[in-house]
mmCIF file of C-alpha atoms in Angstrom:
data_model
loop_
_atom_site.group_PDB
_atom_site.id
_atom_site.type_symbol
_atom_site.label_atom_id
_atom_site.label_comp_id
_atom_site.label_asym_id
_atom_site.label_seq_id
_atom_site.Cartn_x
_atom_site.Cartn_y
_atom_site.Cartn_z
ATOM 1 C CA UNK A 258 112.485 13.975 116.747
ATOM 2 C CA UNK A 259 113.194 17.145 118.837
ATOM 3 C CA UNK A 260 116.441 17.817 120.737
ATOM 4 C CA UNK A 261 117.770 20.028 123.657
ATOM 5 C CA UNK A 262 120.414 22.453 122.139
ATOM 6 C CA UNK A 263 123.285 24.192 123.383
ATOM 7 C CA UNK A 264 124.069 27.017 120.672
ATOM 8 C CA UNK A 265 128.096 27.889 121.050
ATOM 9 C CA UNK A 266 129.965 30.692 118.791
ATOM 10 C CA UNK A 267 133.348 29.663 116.781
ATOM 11 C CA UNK A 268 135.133 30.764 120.441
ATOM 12 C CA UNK A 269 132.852 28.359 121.799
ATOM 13 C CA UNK A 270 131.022 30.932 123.739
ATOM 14 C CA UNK A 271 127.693 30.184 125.035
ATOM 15 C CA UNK A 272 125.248 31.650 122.905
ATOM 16 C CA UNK A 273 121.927 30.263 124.067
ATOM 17 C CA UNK A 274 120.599 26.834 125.094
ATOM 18 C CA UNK A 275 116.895 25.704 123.402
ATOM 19 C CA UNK A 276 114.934 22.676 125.183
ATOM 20 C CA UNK A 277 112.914 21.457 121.885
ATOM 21 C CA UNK A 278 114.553 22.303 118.233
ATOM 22 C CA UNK A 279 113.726 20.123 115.264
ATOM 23 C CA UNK A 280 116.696 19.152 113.190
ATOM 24 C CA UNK A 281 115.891 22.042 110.103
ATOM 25 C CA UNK A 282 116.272 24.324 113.395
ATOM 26 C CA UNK A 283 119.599 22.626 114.167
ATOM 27 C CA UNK A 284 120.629 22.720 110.446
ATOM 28 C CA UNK A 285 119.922 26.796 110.235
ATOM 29 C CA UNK A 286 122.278 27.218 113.237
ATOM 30 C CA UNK A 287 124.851 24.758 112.139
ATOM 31 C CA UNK A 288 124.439 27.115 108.402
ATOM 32 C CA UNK A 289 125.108 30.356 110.743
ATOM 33 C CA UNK A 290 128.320 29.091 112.020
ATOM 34 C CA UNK A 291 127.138 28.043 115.025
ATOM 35 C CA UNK A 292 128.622 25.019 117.091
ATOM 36 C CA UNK A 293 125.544 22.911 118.201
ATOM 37 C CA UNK A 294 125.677 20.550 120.829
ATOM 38 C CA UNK A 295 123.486 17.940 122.154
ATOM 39 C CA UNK A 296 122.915 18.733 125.839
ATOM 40 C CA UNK A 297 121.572 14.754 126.574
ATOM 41 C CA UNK A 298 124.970 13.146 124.914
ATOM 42 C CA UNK A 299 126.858 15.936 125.578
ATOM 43 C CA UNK A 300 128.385 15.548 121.728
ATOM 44 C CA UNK A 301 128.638 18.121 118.828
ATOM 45 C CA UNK A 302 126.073 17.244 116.046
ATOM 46 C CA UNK A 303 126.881 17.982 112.206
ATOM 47 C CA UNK A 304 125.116 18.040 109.304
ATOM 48 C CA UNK A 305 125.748 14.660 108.337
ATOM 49 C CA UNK A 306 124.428 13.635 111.502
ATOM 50 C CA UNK A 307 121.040 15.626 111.185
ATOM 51 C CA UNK A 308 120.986 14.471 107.860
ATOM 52 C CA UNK A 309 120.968 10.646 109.291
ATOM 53 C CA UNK A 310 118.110 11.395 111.601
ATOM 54 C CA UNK A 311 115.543 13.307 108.479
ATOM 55 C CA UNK A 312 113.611 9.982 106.607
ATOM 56 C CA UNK A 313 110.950 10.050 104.581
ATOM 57 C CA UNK A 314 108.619 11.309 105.596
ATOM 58 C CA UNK A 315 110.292 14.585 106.245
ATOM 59 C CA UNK A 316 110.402 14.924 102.445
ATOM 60 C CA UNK A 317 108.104 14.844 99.405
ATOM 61 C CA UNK A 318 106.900 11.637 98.252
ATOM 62 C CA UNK A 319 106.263 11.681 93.985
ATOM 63 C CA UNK A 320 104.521 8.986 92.578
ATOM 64 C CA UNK A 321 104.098 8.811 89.155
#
């Protein structure tokens, strides 16, 4: 699942906006101490909410 970004400093200056990110690009910003926003819900998104959206298959798989 890709999103539209807008990247905002901790003085919630505009840094940048990005039309397709994945959510290990959102979690690298979010890890910088950026703000990120969701420019289609307009709301901030965390790492607990990126985590939500990464399943299974976004991981390995062992099988012993």
């Amino acid at each position: 699942m890709n999103y539209s970004i807008r990247i905002l400093d901790k003085h919630d200056k505009l840094i940048g906006e990005q039309m397709s990110v994945t959510p290990s690009d959102i979690l690298k910003y979010i890890n910088k101490g950026y703000q990120v926003i969701d420019m289609t819900t307009g709301q901030h998104i965390d790492e607990a909410t990126v985590n939500q959206t990464i399943g299974v298959s976004d991981g390995l798989v062992s099988v012993s």
